[in-house]
Amino acid sequence: MGEVSSQTLHIVARELTSELNEARAALETFGEQQDNLALLRKCGEHLHSVHGALRVAEVYGAALLAEEMGQVLRYLIDNFAERRHLAEGLDALMRAMVQLPTYLERVLSGGRDMALILLPLLNDLRAVRGHALLSEGTLLLLNLSSDQQANPVPAASGEAALTVAQWARKLRPRYQLGLLGWIKGERVDQNLEVLARAAEKLEQVATTQAAFQLWWVVGAVLEGLREGGLEGSASVKRLLGHADREMRRLYEQGEARYAESPPLELMNNLLYYVARTRTSGPRVAAVRASFRLDELLPVDDQVEQARESLSAPSVKLMKTVAAAIKEDLGRVKDALDIFVRQGGTRIEELMPQLDLLKKIGDTLGVLGLGELRDKVGAETADLQRMIAPEDGQREPLNEGALLRMAATLIKVEDSLDEQLVGMIVPSAAEAGQEPGAAEKEDVEFRQVAEAVLRECIVNLARIKEAVALSVEKPREAPGADQIPQLVRGIIAGLVMLGKTRAAEITEGIERALADFLRADDLTLPPDAIDRLADAIVAVEYYMETIQA
């Protein structure tokens, strides 16, 4: 997080604390009054304010956590009548309410803003809504493989010689009963043992690498749960539920066909939790060694302590992640390019690219690359409107927009290596190097920047004064005609300084002010004026912070 963002966070910290306390109080009260839907809505409103403030302060990890919390609240509200996943949703939200202020305190005291540290909690929040976990695909281990091969154990004397598919059909009811009992918290040890025996049997009888490795890794997760090295979180429960579906696919397709499409994303998620397990039983140790998990996500005590103090992951992990994201970006880019060059007309053919873009956006978010995530998110939203808009009003196919998307993805790709590795390699300033010619040139730029900022702040003060007078004396409206010119000057100044996010927000203020000036007698509803005033004050705070 840059110096300016850090200063902005310090300025808004008090307000953030107040909003978070209000959100937490509403959630705790709801825990006691679970028929009071208004309390969930109140909690959501405070979280919305928190998310907005964190976006302005550019603390992307905390903003992502607040965003996911807001999504869970909306899910609970929308499904309130059925009480769907209410207990696990409240549990995940309360843990997030505790962790978010702690995370912010550490960032305030100089720690890195790294959402990767929050990944288990983010996964639990997404699991409540049934959304894809953030450790899927691009984020972790798709390009890793293990050389561990299936080594089927012959049937014991007197035991029927069944195929792995036949064993899957036979064991599935037992596995489901064990899973259901464990999720409900009934006879936890016995039910985990039932699950472990089913996984072990499938691991022993599998003849293909795909079937063997899945149940070997599932067995490692279950070993971690049984030894207390892993918590039975919503994410882990969901993954073991996915394993049940894989058991069904195994006996429906037969092992040979099953092995042609192994469950890579499920494996990635399971491996992530094996890497996070705090114990090292024989299965966990073997899986870690075979998949080389310790090279990317080591879990010894020192690293866990470093993780607690927001230390970043290894350069090797960052380079691995960058390569995987680039591969996904390249796939989308090529698909867009081919679609345009061949004169494609069926835009729904790009649906796989839409899903891939959403996954890339999630990955960038959890890595703390909020600006790149915003760029990908904007293009994803445009493509969504052309393919499958939520309101059903599909926008016409626009080849220019598709080419622009491809160009944006190239820019994101170009920025990836520098931004990812830059997050964990100290800059020259941090390393205490002497300033060179570039720094001397920066002094001249800083002088110009200071002059531009002074002018922007003065213009903003004039706008505030003109708006205040217009509200008090709408008919006289002194200075109201100068407002558009003053706002355009501020936007130009922010663009020149490279503060694109602040410039975009100021453009939104410009549109709101235009509505205000067009309104009869220069009046707007009180809540609209309050929102406008909040936005103007936020930009003013931001510019004063840069100036400081």
XYZ file of C-alpha atoms in Angstrom:
548
model
C 0.000 0.000 0.000
C 1.433 3.387 -0.996
C 2.178 6.290 1.347
C -0.848 8.295 0.217
C -3.200 5.348 0.681
C -1.734 4.761 4.143
C -2.341 8.397 5.103
C -5.882 8.221 3.726
C -6.517 5.096 5.823
C -5.325 6.877 8.957
C -7.744 9.742 8.229
C -10.765 7.479 7.743
C -9.768 4.955 10.461
C -11.961 6.501 13.161
C -15.022 6.526 10.904
C -14.287 2.947 9.820
C -14.076 1.786 13.439
C -17.419 3.421 14.210
C -19.147 1.849 11.186
C -17.664 -1.595 11.923
C -18.800 -1.398 15.558
C -22.337 -0.525 14.410
C -22.335 -3.417 11.900
C -21.080 -5.860 14.521
C -23.624 -4.680 17.121
C -26.478 -5.161 14.629
C -25.238 -8.673 13.763
C -24.839 -9.672 17.424
C -28.346 -8.393 18.213
C -29.693 -10.370 15.252
C -28.085 -13.472 16.763
C -30.430 -12.993 19.729
C -33.465 -11.841 17.672
C -33.362 -14.013 14.569
C -36.795 -12.920 13.351
C -35.704 -9.277 13.037
C -34.745 -8.887 9.371
C -34.244 -5.118 9.835
C -31.096 -5.838 11.875
C -29.498 -7.718 8.962
C -30.338 -4.814 6.652
C -28.852 -2.320 9.129
C -25.664 -4.406 9.312
C -25.514 -4.424 5.496
C -25.827 -0.623 5.307
C -22.916 -0.097 7.695
C -20.805 -2.666 5.808
C -21.583 -0.857 2.543
C -20.134 2.337 4.048
C -17.071 0.421 5.270
C -16.515 -1.076 1.804
C -16.734 2.355 0.152
C -14.253 3.919 2.588
C -11.790 1.037 2.119
C -11.997 1.409 -1.667
C -11.217 5.139 -1.390
C -8.281 4.326 0.913
C -7.161 1.617 -1.582
C -6.905 -1.120 1.084
C -7.953 -3.775 -1.404
C -7.635 -6.844 0.857
C -9.919 -5.406 3.528
C -12.278 -4.045 0.840
C -12.564 -7.534 -0.698
C -13.408 -9.011 2.711
C -16.070 -6.310 3.328
C -17.467 -6.972 -0.174
C -17.769 -10.721 0.468
C -19.404 -10.041 3.857
C -21.938 -7.790 2.130
C -22.687 -10.520 -0.431
C -23.353 -13.051 2.351
C -25.696 -10.597 4.102
C -27.631 -10.087 0.841
C -27.825 -13.862 0.395
C -29.181 -14.341 3.942
C -31.727 -11.535 3.433
C -32.887 -12.897 0.040
C -33.312 -16.409 1.499
C -34.627 -15.294 4.875
C -37.947 -17.141 4.588
C -36.208 -20.526 4.127
C -33.431 -19.673 6.656
C -31.047 -21.146 4.084
C -27.500 -21.535 5.488
C -28.340 -19.036 8.232
C -26.233 -20.656 10.988
C -23.044 -21.060 8.929
C -23.571 -17.606 7.367
C -23.769 -15.947 10.801
C -20.730 -17.919 11.978
C -18.612 -16.814 8.979
C -19.805 -13.197 9.303
C -18.972 -13.005 13.012
C -15.475 -14.373 12.394
C -15.025 -11.825 9.600
C -16.258 -9.022 11.922
C -13.489 -9.975 14.347
C -10.774 -10.385 11.711
C -11.435 -7.239 9.638
C -10.516 -4.701 12.386
C -7.440 -6.801 13.290
C -6.356 -6.828 9.643
C -6.859 -3.048 9.403
C -4.836 -2.416 12.583
C -1.914 -4.360 11.137
C -2.067 -2.491 7.831
C -2.218 0.803 9.768
C 0.909 -0.194 11.681
C 2.849 -0.751 8.448
C 1.922 -4.325 7.473
C 1.261 -5.279 3.873
C -2.236 -5.263 2.421
C -2.352 -8.888 1.224
C -5.773 -10.479 0.827
C -4.107 -13.877 0.326
C -3.766 -13.994 4.128
C -7.565 -13.746 4.433
C -8.126 -16.558 1.910
C -9.549 -19.208 4.295
C -12.116 -16.722 5.628
C -12.966 -15.433 2.141
C -13.513 -19.045 1.061
C -15.865 -19.679 3.988
C -17.929 -16.606 3.108
C -18.172 -17.713 -0.529
C -19.027 -21.299 0.489
C -22.106 -20.007 2.366
C -23.459 -18.658 -0.951
C -22.337 -21.710 -2.928
C -19.867 -19.655 -4.993
C -16.552 -20.867 -6.383
C -13.777 -20.824 -3.783
C -10.945 -18.372 -4.369
C -8.225 -21.025 -4.221
C -9.523 -22.514 -7.465
C -7.742 -22.757 -10.781
C -5.597 -19.761 -11.485
C -4.756 -18.922 -7.902
C -2.901 -21.996 -6.886
C -1.709 -25.244 -8.256
C -3.000 -26.014 -11.753
C 0.523 -26.226 -13.146
C 1.742 -28.546 -10.381
C 1.596 -32.284 -10.725
C 2.554 -35.304 -8.673
C 4.335 -38.378 -9.916
C 2.572 -40.569 -7.341
C 0.879 -43.396 -9.248
C -1.980 -45.700 -8.349
C -0.863 -48.933 -6.689
C -4.004 -51.060 -6.358
C -4.079 -53.463 -3.447
C -5.351 -56.990 -4.334
C -8.616 -58.066 -2.721
C -8.164 -59.845 0.606
C -9.067 -63.521 0.755
C -12.808 -63.917 0.959
C -13.403 -60.329 -0.224
C -15.235 -59.793 -3.516
C -12.973 -58.538 -6.336
C -14.848 -55.324 -7.187
C -13.761 -52.566 -9.567
C -13.183 -49.067 -8.166
C -16.485 -47.961 -9.770
C -18.320 -50.793 -7.999
C -16.630 -49.864 -4.723
C -17.677 -46.223 -5.233
C -21.331 -47.265 -5.649
C -21.097 -49.492 -2.560
C -19.317 -46.937 -0.331
C -21.238 -43.822 -1.319
C -24.261 -44.277 1.031
C -21.855 -44.845 3.938
C -19.811 -41.777 2.955
C -22.958 -39.627 2.693
C -24.203 -40.681 6.150
C -20.792 -39.963 7.667
C -20.609 -36.577 5.928
C -24.118 -35.582 7.004
C -23.465 -36.572 10.612
C -20.140 -34.705 10.706
C -21.632 -31.524 9.190
C -24.394 -31.619 11.830
C -21.749 -32.031 14.549
C -23.029 -35.456 15.636
C -20.473 -38.098 16.799
C -17.718 -36.159 15.070
C -14.852 -38.658 15.628
C -16.869 -41.685 14.496
C -18.213 -39.935 11.384
C -14.767 -38.684 10.367
C -13.527 -42.267 10.724
C -16.326 -43.480 8.412
C -15.283 -40.872 5.807
C -11.588 -41.732 6.179
C -12.213 -45.482 5.693
C -14.249 -44.839 2.528
C -11.514 -42.564 1.103
C -8.786 -45.069 2.026
C -10.616 -47.952 0.333
C -11.062 -45.998 -2.924
C -7.399 -44.930 -2.772
C -6.370 -48.615 -2.373
C -8.471 -50.057 -5.209
C -8.022 -47.252 -7.805
C -6.080 -48.236 -10.933
C -5.787 -44.774 -12.581
C -3.806 -41.804 -11.323
C -6.872 -39.472 -11.428
C -9.037 -41.620 -9.134
C -6.154 -42.622 -6.855
C -4.843 -39.089 -6.306
C -8.242 -37.578 -5.549
C -8.972 -40.034 -2.739
C -5.379 -39.918 -1.503
C -5.690 -36.131 -1.118
C -9.218 -36.395 0.374
C -7.695 -38.846 2.881
C -5.009 -36.274 3.773
C -7.669 -33.602 4.418
C -9.609 -36.045 6.623
C -6.385 -36.941 8.481
C -5.837 -33.219 9.157
C -9.400 -32.902 10.488
C -9.088 -35.977 12.713
C -5.765 -34.827 14.186
C -7.023 -31.301 14.887
C -4.719 -29.639 12.365
C -7.576 -28.372 10.237
C -10.869 -26.749 11.190
C -14.148 -28.097 9.825
C -14.935 -24.794 8.102
C -17.743 -24.172 5.612
C -15.197 -24.427 2.779
C -13.859 -27.824 3.869
C -17.403 -29.172 4.341
C -18.285 -28.008 0.849
C -15.185 -29.644 -0.658
C -15.955 -32.987 0.986
C -19.487 -32.617 -0.434
C -17.935 -32.172 -3.904
C -15.940 -35.365 -3.299
C -19.277 -37.169 -2.795
C -20.367 -35.962 -6.246
C -17.097 -37.224 -7.704
C -17.853 -40.651 -6.190
C -21.138 -40.685 -8.098
C -19.428 -39.575 -11.331
C -16.887 -42.374 -10.862
C -19.465 -45.163 -10.743
C -21.683 -43.625 -13.432
C -18.854 -43.159 -15.974
C -16.520 -45.989 -15.018
C -12.884 -45.408 -14.048
C -11.402 -45.221 -17.561
C -13.789 -42.469 -18.727
C -13.570 -40.718 -15.366
C -9.773 -40.476 -15.682
C -10.145 -38.551 -18.969
C -11.537 -35.509 -17.087
C -10.005 -35.430 -13.592
C -11.478 -32.927 -11.086
C -8.618 -30.391 -11.241
C -10.351 -27.528 -9.438
C -11.468 -29.754 -6.569
C -7.896 -31.072 -6.310
C -6.538 -27.513 -6.204
C -8.824 -26.578 -3.349
C -8.139 -29.767 -1.392
C -4.374 -29.298 -1.830
C -4.648 -25.743 -0.526
C -6.179 -27.061 2.701
C -3.616 -29.872 2.963
C -0.938 -27.157 2.744
C -2.725 -25.182 5.504
C -3.011 -28.186 7.868
C -1.081 -27.594 11.110
C -0.336 -31.296 11.659
C 1.885 -33.665 9.665
C 0.442 -37.172 9.782
C 1.738 -39.757 7.270
C -0.825 -38.928 4.551
C -0.493 -35.143 4.913
C 3.319 -35.408 4.817
C 3.262 -37.681 1.757
C 0.850 -35.446 -0.190
C 2.852 -32.318 0.696
C 6.085 -33.933 -0.474
C 4.617 -35.367 -3.683
C 2.946 -32.098 -4.774
C 5.878 -29.975 -3.449
C 3.431 -27.889 -1.408
C 6.096 -26.792 1.068
C 7.917 -24.893 -1.696
C 4.906 -22.652 -2.348
C 2.896 -22.651 0.874
C 5.185 -23.701 3.728
C 3.434 -24.057 7.089
C 6.150 -24.268 9.760
C 5.809 -22.147 12.899
C 8.069 -19.342 11.696
C 6.140 -18.935 8.451
C 2.812 -19.018 10.294
C 4.088 -16.229 12.564
C 5.249 -14.274 9.528
C 1.871 -14.848 7.921
C 0.232 -13.485 11.054
C 2.287 -10.307 10.732
C 1.183 -9.953 7.091
C 4.409 -11.146 5.564
C 3.981 -11.841 1.862
C 4.313 -15.257 0.168
C 7.412 -16.293 -1.741
C 8.610 -14.786 -5.018
C 8.319 -18.291 -6.485
C 4.598 -18.432 -5.641
C 4.064 -14.975 -7.135
C 5.805 -15.970 -10.378
C 3.795 -19.204 -10.533
C 0.560 -17.288 -10.001
C 1.526 -14.640 -12.601
C 2.247 -17.332 -15.206
C -1.093 -19.056 -14.538
C -3.076 -15.789 -14.735
C -1.300 -14.851 -17.977
C -2.247 -18.217 -19.445
C -5.921 -17.552 -18.626
C -5.695 -13.971 -19.944
C -4.130 -15.263 -23.154
C -6.968 -17.749 -23.611
C -9.615 -15.032 -23.304
C -7.682 -12.638 -25.538
C -7.219 -15.234 -28.281
C -10.912 -16.194 -28.148
C -11.982 -12.527 -28.499
C -9.522 -11.997 -31.358
C -10.657 -15.110 -33.279
C -14.342 -14.226 -32.718
C -13.863 -10.722 -34.215
C -11.604 -11.816 -37.109
C -13.994 -14.589 -38.165
C -16.957 -12.215 -37.988
C -18.718 -14.149 -35.221
C -22.375 -13.312 -34.663
C -23.352 -15.697 -31.843
C -22.054 -13.788 -28.826
C -23.115 -16.624 -26.466
C -20.131 -18.597 -27.852
C -18.009 -16.364 -25.606
C -19.732 -17.606 -22.410
C -16.654 -19.700 -21.351
C -14.547 -16.513 -21.635
C -17.011 -14.653 -19.405
C -16.627 -17.324 -16.703
C -12.837 -17.221 -17.081
C -12.785 -13.416 -16.746
C -14.800 -13.644 -13.509
C -12.293 -16.155 -12.142
C -9.353 -13.928 -13.143
C -11.027 -10.947 -11.430
C -11.493 -12.970 -8.218
C -7.861 -14.038 -8.304
C -6.557 -10.494 -8.795
C -8.773 -9.348 -5.919
C -7.485 -11.918 -3.453
C -3.904 -11.064 -4.436
C -4.556 -7.436 -3.503
C -4.291 -6.113 -7.082
C -7.439 -4.010 -6.774
C -6.750 -1.687 -9.717
C -6.169 -4.575 -12.123
C -9.245 -6.325 -10.722
C -11.321 -3.187 -11.442
C -10.096 -3.110 -15.053
C -10.950 -6.777 -15.611
C -14.260 -6.306 -13.741
C -15.332 -3.429 -16.007
C -14.683 -5.507 -19.142
C -16.433 -8.531 -17.574
C -19.515 -6.393 -16.887
C -19.557 -5.141 -20.518
C -19.282 -8.702 -21.866
C -21.994 -9.869 -19.429
C -24.374 -7.197 -20.786
C -23.799 -8.496 -24.322
C -24.099 -12.214 -23.453
C -26.446 -12.682 -20.474
C -27.509 -9.444 -18.757
C -29.167 -9.775 -15.343
C -32.104 -7.584 -16.418
C -32.624 -9.613 -19.614
C -32.006 -6.555 -21.860
C -29.130 -7.821 -23.981
C -26.910 -5.140 -25.530
C -26.117 -5.472 -29.265
C -22.860 -7.127 -30.333
C -20.110 -4.485 -30.411
C -16.859 -5.528 -32.119
C -15.162 -2.309 -30.995
C -15.927 -3.155 -27.374
C -14.511 -6.683 -27.834
C -11.274 -5.273 -29.286
C -11.081 -2.802 -26.400
C -11.472 -5.718 -23.966
C -8.558 -7.518 -25.617
C -6.423 -4.338 -25.383
C -7.262 -3.968 -21.674
C -6.278 -7.584 -21.010
C -2.913 -6.965 -22.724
C -2.318 -4.006 -20.363
C -3.239 -6.138 -17.344
C -0.878 -8.874 -18.555
C 1.961 -6.358 -18.978
C 1.489 -5.077 -15.398
C 1.256 -8.467 -13.705
C 4.895 -9.458 -13.123
C 5.944 -6.049 -11.880
C 2.986 -5.646 -9.516
C 2.983 -9.183 -8.107
C 6.725 -9.448 -7.472
C 6.821 -5.773 -6.425
C 4.456 -6.615 -3.568
C 7.086 -8.796 -1.921
C 10.443 -7.345 -3.060
C 11.459 -4.171 -1.193
C 11.672 -0.995 -3.262
C 14.883 1.039 -3.511
C 13.537 3.520 -0.967
C 12.747 0.719 1.518
C 16.214 -0.742 0.989
C 17.785 2.596 1.948
C 19.454 3.351 -1.412
C 20.669 6.841 -2.258
C 18.341 8.947 -4.430
C 19.438 9.172 -8.041
C 18.600 11.372 -11.046
C 15.039 10.004 -11.184
C 14.399 11.221 -7.646
C 15.775 14.679 -8.529
C 13.419 14.868 -11.492
C 10.620 13.866 -9.112
C 11.255 17.017 -7.070
C 10.340 19.178 -10.092
C 7.224 17.119 -10.726
C 6.290 17.374 -7.043
C 6.432 21.186 -7.206
C 4.079 21.177 -10.193
C 1.831 18.618 -8.451
C 1.632 20.797 -5.338
C 0.539 23.801 -7.413
C -2.116 21.699 -9.218
C -3.398 20.280 -5.920
C -3.632 23.740 -4.338
C -5.718 24.912 -7.290
C -7.943 21.787 -7.137
C -8.560 22.232 -3.385
C -9.419 25.928 -3.862
C -11.820 25.004 -6.698
C -13.453 22.359 -4.530
C -13.937 24.896 -1.728
C -15.645 27.249 -4.228
C -17.931 24.412 -5.380
C -18.899 23.567 -1.774
C -19.643 27.222 -1.100
C -21.741 27.589 -4.277
C -23.726 24.400 -3.504
C -24.335 25.457 0.116
C -25.593 28.887 -0.955
C -27.766 27.317 -3.665
C -29.414 25.047 -1.077
C -30.023 27.999 1.260
C -31.162 30.473 -1.432
C -32.217 28.430 -4.468
C -33.660 31.355 -6.394
C -30.572 33.544 -6.177
C -28.115 30.646 -6.864
C -24.958 32.788 -6.697
C -21.968 31.172 -8.392
C -23.922 28.116 -9.560
C -23.051 28.799 -13.204
C -19.313 28.468 -12.383
C -19.663 24.945 -10.930
C -19.265 22.894 -14.201
C -16.072 24.762 -15.177
C -14.596 24.334 -11.673
C -15.322 20.572 -11.641
C -13.770 20.099 -15.091
C -10.639 21.859 -13.832
C -10.399 19.471 -10.871
C -10.849 16.404 -13.112
C -8.126 17.644 -15.465
C -5.776 18.190 -12.509
C -6.375 14.698 -11.096
C -5.869 13.078 -14.510
C -2.594 14.992 -14.937
C -1.432 13.707 -11.540
C -2.304 10.137 -12.537
C -5.039 9.830 -9.874
C -7.479 8.058 -12.201
C -9.655 6.548 -9.461
C -10.189 9.960 -7.841
C -10.840 11.472 -11.303
C -13.536 8.839 -11.980
C -15.218 9.623 -8.648
C -15.085 13.348 -9.438
C -16.721 12.641 -12.822
C -19.551 10.994 -10.869
C -19.781 14.139 -8.715
C -19.887 16.190 -11.925
C -22.906 14.180 -13.150
C -24.668 14.559 -9.779
C -23.999 18.310 -9.779
C -25.411 18.541 -13.319
C -28.645 16.907 -12.041
C -28.622 19.386 -9.150
C -28.235 22.377 -11.487
C -30.989 21.084 -13.799
C -33.441 20.556 -10.901
C -36.269 23.067 -10.410
C -35.222 25.822 -8.004
C -31.871 24.017 -7.541
C -33.323 21.553 -5.042
C -32.808 17.818 -4.647
C -34.090 15.270 -2.088
C -32.184 15.607 1.219
C -30.632 12.118 0.961
C -29.278 12.910 -2.529
C -27.709 16.160 -1.229
C -26.188 14.230 1.722
C -24.631 11.643 -0.617
C -23.278 14.413 -2.863
C -21.784 16.231 0.134
C -20.163 12.990 1.389
C -18.577 12.379 -2.020
C -17.213 15.944 -2.256
C -15.765 15.744 1.281
C -14.156 12.340 0.480
C -12.382 13.786 -2.584
C -11.335 16.828 -0.534
C -9.870 14.541 2.180
C -8.039 12.577 -0.486
C -6.466 15.665 -2.077
C -5.491 17.125 1.305
C -3.829 13.805 2.158
C -1.790 13.807 -1.058
C -0.840 17.422 -0.347
C 0.275 16.473 3.179
